[in-house]
Coordinates of C-alpha atoms in Angstrom, one line a residue:
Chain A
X1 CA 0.0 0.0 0.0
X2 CA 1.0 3.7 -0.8
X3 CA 2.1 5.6 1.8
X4 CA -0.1 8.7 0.2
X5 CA -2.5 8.2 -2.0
X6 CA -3.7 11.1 -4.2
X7 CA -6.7 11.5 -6.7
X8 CA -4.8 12.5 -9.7
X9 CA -7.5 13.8 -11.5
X10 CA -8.0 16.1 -13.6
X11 CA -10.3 18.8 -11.8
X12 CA -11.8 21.0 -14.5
X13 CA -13.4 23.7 -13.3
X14 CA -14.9 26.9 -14.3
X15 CA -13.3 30.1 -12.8
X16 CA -15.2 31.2 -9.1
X17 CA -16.0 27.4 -8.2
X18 CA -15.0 25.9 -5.3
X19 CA -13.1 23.1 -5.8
X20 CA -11.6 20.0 -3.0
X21 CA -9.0 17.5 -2.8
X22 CA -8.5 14.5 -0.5
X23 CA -5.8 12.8 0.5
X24 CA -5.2 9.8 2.4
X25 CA -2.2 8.4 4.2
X26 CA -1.4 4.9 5.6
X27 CA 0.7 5.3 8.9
X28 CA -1.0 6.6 11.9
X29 CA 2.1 7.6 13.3
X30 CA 2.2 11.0 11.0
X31 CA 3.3 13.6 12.6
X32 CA 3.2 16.4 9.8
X33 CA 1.4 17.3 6.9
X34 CA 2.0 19.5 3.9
X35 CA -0.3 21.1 0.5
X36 CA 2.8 22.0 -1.8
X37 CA 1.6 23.6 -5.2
X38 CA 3.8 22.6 -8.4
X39 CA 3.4 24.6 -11.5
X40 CA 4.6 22.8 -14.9
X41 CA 8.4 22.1 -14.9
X42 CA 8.6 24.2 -11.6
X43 CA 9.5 23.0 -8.5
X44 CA 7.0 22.5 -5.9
X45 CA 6.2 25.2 -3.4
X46 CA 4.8 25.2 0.0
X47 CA 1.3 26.1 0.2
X48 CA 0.4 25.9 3.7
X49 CA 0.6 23.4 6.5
X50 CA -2.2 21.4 7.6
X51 CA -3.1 21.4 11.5
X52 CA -4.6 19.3 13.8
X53 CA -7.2 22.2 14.2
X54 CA -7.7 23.2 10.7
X55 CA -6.2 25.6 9.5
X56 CA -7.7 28.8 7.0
X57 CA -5.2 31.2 4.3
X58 CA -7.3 33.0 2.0
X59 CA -9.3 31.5 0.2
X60 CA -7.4 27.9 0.7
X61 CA -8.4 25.7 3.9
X62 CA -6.6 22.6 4.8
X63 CA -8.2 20.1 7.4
X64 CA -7.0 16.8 8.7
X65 CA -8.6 13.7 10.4
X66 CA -6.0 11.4 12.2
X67 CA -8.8 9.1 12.8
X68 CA -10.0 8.2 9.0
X69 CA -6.3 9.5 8.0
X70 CA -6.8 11.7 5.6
X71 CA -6.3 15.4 5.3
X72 CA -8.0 17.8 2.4
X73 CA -7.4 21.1 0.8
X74 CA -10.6 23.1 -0.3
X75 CA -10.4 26.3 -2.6
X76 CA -13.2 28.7 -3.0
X77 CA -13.4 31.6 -5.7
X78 CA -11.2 29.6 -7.7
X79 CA -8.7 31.9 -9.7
X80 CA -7.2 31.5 -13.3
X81 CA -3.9 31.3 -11.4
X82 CA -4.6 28.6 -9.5
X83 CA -4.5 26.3 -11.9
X84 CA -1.3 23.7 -11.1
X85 CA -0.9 20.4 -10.0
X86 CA -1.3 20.0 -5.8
X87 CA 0.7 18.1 -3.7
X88 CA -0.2 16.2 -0.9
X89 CA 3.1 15.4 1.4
X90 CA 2.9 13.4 5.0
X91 CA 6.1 12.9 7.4
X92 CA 5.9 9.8 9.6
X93 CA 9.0 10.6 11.1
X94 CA 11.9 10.8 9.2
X95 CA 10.7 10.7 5.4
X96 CA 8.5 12.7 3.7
X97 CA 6.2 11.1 1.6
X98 CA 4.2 12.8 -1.4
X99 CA 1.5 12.0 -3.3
X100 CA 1.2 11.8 -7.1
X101 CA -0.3 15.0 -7.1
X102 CA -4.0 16.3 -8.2
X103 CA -4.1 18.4 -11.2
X104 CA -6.5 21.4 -11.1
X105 CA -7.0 22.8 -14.3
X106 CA -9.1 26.7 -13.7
X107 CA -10.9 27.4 -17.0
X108 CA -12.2 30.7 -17.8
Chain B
X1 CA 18.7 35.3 -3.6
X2 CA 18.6 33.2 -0.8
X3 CA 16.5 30.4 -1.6
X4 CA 17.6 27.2 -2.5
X5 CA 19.7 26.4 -5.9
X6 CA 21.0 23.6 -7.8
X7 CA 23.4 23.4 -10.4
X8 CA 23.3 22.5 -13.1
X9 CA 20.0 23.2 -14.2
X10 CA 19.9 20.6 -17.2
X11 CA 22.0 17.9 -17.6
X12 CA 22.3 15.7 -20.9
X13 CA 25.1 12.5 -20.2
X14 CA 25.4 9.6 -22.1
X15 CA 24.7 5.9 -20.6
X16 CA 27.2 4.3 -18.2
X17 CA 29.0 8.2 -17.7
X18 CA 29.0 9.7 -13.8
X19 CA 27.3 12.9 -13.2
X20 CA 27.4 14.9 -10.1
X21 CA 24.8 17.4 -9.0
X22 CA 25.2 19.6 -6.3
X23 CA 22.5 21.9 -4.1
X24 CA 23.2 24.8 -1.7
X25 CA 20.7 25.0 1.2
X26 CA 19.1 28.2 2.7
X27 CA 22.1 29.4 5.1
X28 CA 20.3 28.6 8.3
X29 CA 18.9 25.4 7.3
X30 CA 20.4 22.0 8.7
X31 CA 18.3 19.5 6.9
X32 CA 18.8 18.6 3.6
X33 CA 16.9 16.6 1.2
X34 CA 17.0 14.8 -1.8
X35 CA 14.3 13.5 -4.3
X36 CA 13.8 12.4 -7.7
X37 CA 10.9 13.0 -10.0
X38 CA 9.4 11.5 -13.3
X39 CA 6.6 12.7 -14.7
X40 CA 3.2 12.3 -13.4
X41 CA 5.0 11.8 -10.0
X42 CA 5.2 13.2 -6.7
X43 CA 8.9 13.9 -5.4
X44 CA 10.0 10.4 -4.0
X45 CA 12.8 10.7 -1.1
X46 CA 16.0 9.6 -2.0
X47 CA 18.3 10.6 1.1
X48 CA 18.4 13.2 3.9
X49 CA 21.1 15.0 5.8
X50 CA 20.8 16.4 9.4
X51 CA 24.2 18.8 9.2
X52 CA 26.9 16.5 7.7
X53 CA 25.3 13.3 8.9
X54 CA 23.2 10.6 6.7
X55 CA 20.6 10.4 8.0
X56 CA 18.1 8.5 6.3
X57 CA 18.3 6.5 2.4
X58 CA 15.9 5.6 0.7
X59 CA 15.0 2.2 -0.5
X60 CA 15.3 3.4 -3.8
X61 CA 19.0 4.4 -3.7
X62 CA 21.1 1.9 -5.6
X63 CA 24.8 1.4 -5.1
X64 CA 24.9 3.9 -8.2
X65 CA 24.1 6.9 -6.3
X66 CA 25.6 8.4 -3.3
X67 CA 25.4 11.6 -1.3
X68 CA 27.8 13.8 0.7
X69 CA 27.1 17.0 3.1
X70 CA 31.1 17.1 4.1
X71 CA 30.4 20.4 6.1
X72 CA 27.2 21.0 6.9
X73 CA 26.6 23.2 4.3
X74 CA 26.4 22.3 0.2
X75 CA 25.7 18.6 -0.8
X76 CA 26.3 16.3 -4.0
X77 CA 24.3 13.9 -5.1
X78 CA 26.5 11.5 -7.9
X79 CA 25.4 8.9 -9.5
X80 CA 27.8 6.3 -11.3
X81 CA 27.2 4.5 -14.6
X82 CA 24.1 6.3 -15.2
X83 CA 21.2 4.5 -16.7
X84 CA 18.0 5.3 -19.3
X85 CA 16.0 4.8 -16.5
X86 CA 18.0 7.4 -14.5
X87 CA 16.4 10.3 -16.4
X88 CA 14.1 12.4 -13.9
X89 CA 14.3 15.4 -12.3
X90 CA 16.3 15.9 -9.0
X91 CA 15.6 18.0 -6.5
X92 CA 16.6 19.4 -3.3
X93 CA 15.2 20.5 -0.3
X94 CA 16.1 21.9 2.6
X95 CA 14.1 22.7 6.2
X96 CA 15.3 24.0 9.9
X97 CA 14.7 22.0 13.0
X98 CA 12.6 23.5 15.8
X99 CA 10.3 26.1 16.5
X100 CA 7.0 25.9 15.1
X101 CA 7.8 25.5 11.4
X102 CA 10.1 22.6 12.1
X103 CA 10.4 20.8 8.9
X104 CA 8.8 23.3 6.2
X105 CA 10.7 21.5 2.8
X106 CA 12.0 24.9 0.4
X107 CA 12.9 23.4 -3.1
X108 CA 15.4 24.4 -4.7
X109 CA 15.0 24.4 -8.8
X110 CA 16.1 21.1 -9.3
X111 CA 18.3 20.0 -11.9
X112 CA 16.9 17.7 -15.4
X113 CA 18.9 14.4 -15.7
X114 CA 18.4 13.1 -19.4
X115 CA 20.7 9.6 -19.9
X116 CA 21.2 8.9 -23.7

């Protein structure tokens, strides 16, 4: 089994939607988790951090649940600029793991 | 700039040649990371260096390829007798220990592997 399993989508969707991705991860011993943004032939960059809480930036929210292990990244009032492939990433300890990535494709 | 970098950017080598990549950190940082990425992939974790020391290697790290953080600092990633299936994208990472962003990942640009 994956360590992080991603939908890889494509998400389509017009511009002002709201939009969510789920993630799941298989050891309960996580201790962090990531959303990392990666553009085309860019490198990926950190979107926020995902907290035990919740946590809100903007227009991006990122939740977790430890006890269904999975953690999920919603954006409203989707932009144009928005559109890039989202990363899911999950540290167990001493690795990170990612997963494949969900591409969101904003169309005008 | 002081984020992450990589050099060389692109690299084009022909099959069975060594190649040696190298990545400078954020100054402050004293993590450092290195994955490799195909297309359609997520970053997989090759290696990680807490300072100087080897921490952690990845399943996926053949003989072939070996790291070094002599100082703390800068690190190389070689691989030897490079293979088709070598071809990816390699990137670095690199994260500070404590406080409350304790193990935020910056990437650095990473540098294109193409094996003739």
């Amino acid at each position: 089994r994956k360590e992080v399993e991603q939908d890889p989508g494509p998400f389509n969707v017009p511009e002002g939607a709201t939009v969510a991705f789920n993630c799941t991860y298989s050891n309960s011993a996580s201790q962090s988790f990531f959303w990392y943004r990666q553009d085309c032939r860019k490198e990926p960059k950190l979107l926020m951090s995902v907290y035990s809480s919740g946590n809100e930036d903007g227009r991006f929210t990122a939740q977790l649940n430890r006890a269904s292990q999975y953690i999920s990244l919603l954006i409203r009032d989707s932009k144009l600029s928005d559109s890039a492939t989202y990363l899911c990433v999950v540290n167990p300890g001493n690795q990170f793991y990612f997963g494949t990535g969900t591409s969101l494709t904003v169309i005008p | 700039d002081t984020g992450v970098s990589q050099d060389p950017r692109h690299k084009i080598t022909k099959r069975g040649q060594n190649v040696t990549f190298r990545c400078d950190p954020i100054s402050e940082h004293n993590r450092l990371y290195w994955y490799r990425q195909t297309l359609g992939q997520g970053p997989e974790f090759l290696t990680y260096f807490q300072n100087e020391a080897q921490l952690e290697k990845s399943r996926l790290l053949s003989d072939r390829f070996s790291a070094e953080r002599p100082k703390g600092s800068f690190s190389t990633l070689e691989i030897q007798r490079t293979e088709q299936g070598d071809s990816a994208m390699y990137l670095c990472a690199s994260s500070r220990t404590g406080g409350r962003i304790t193990d935020t990942q910056y990437f650095g640009p990473g540098t294109r592997l193409t094996v003739l």
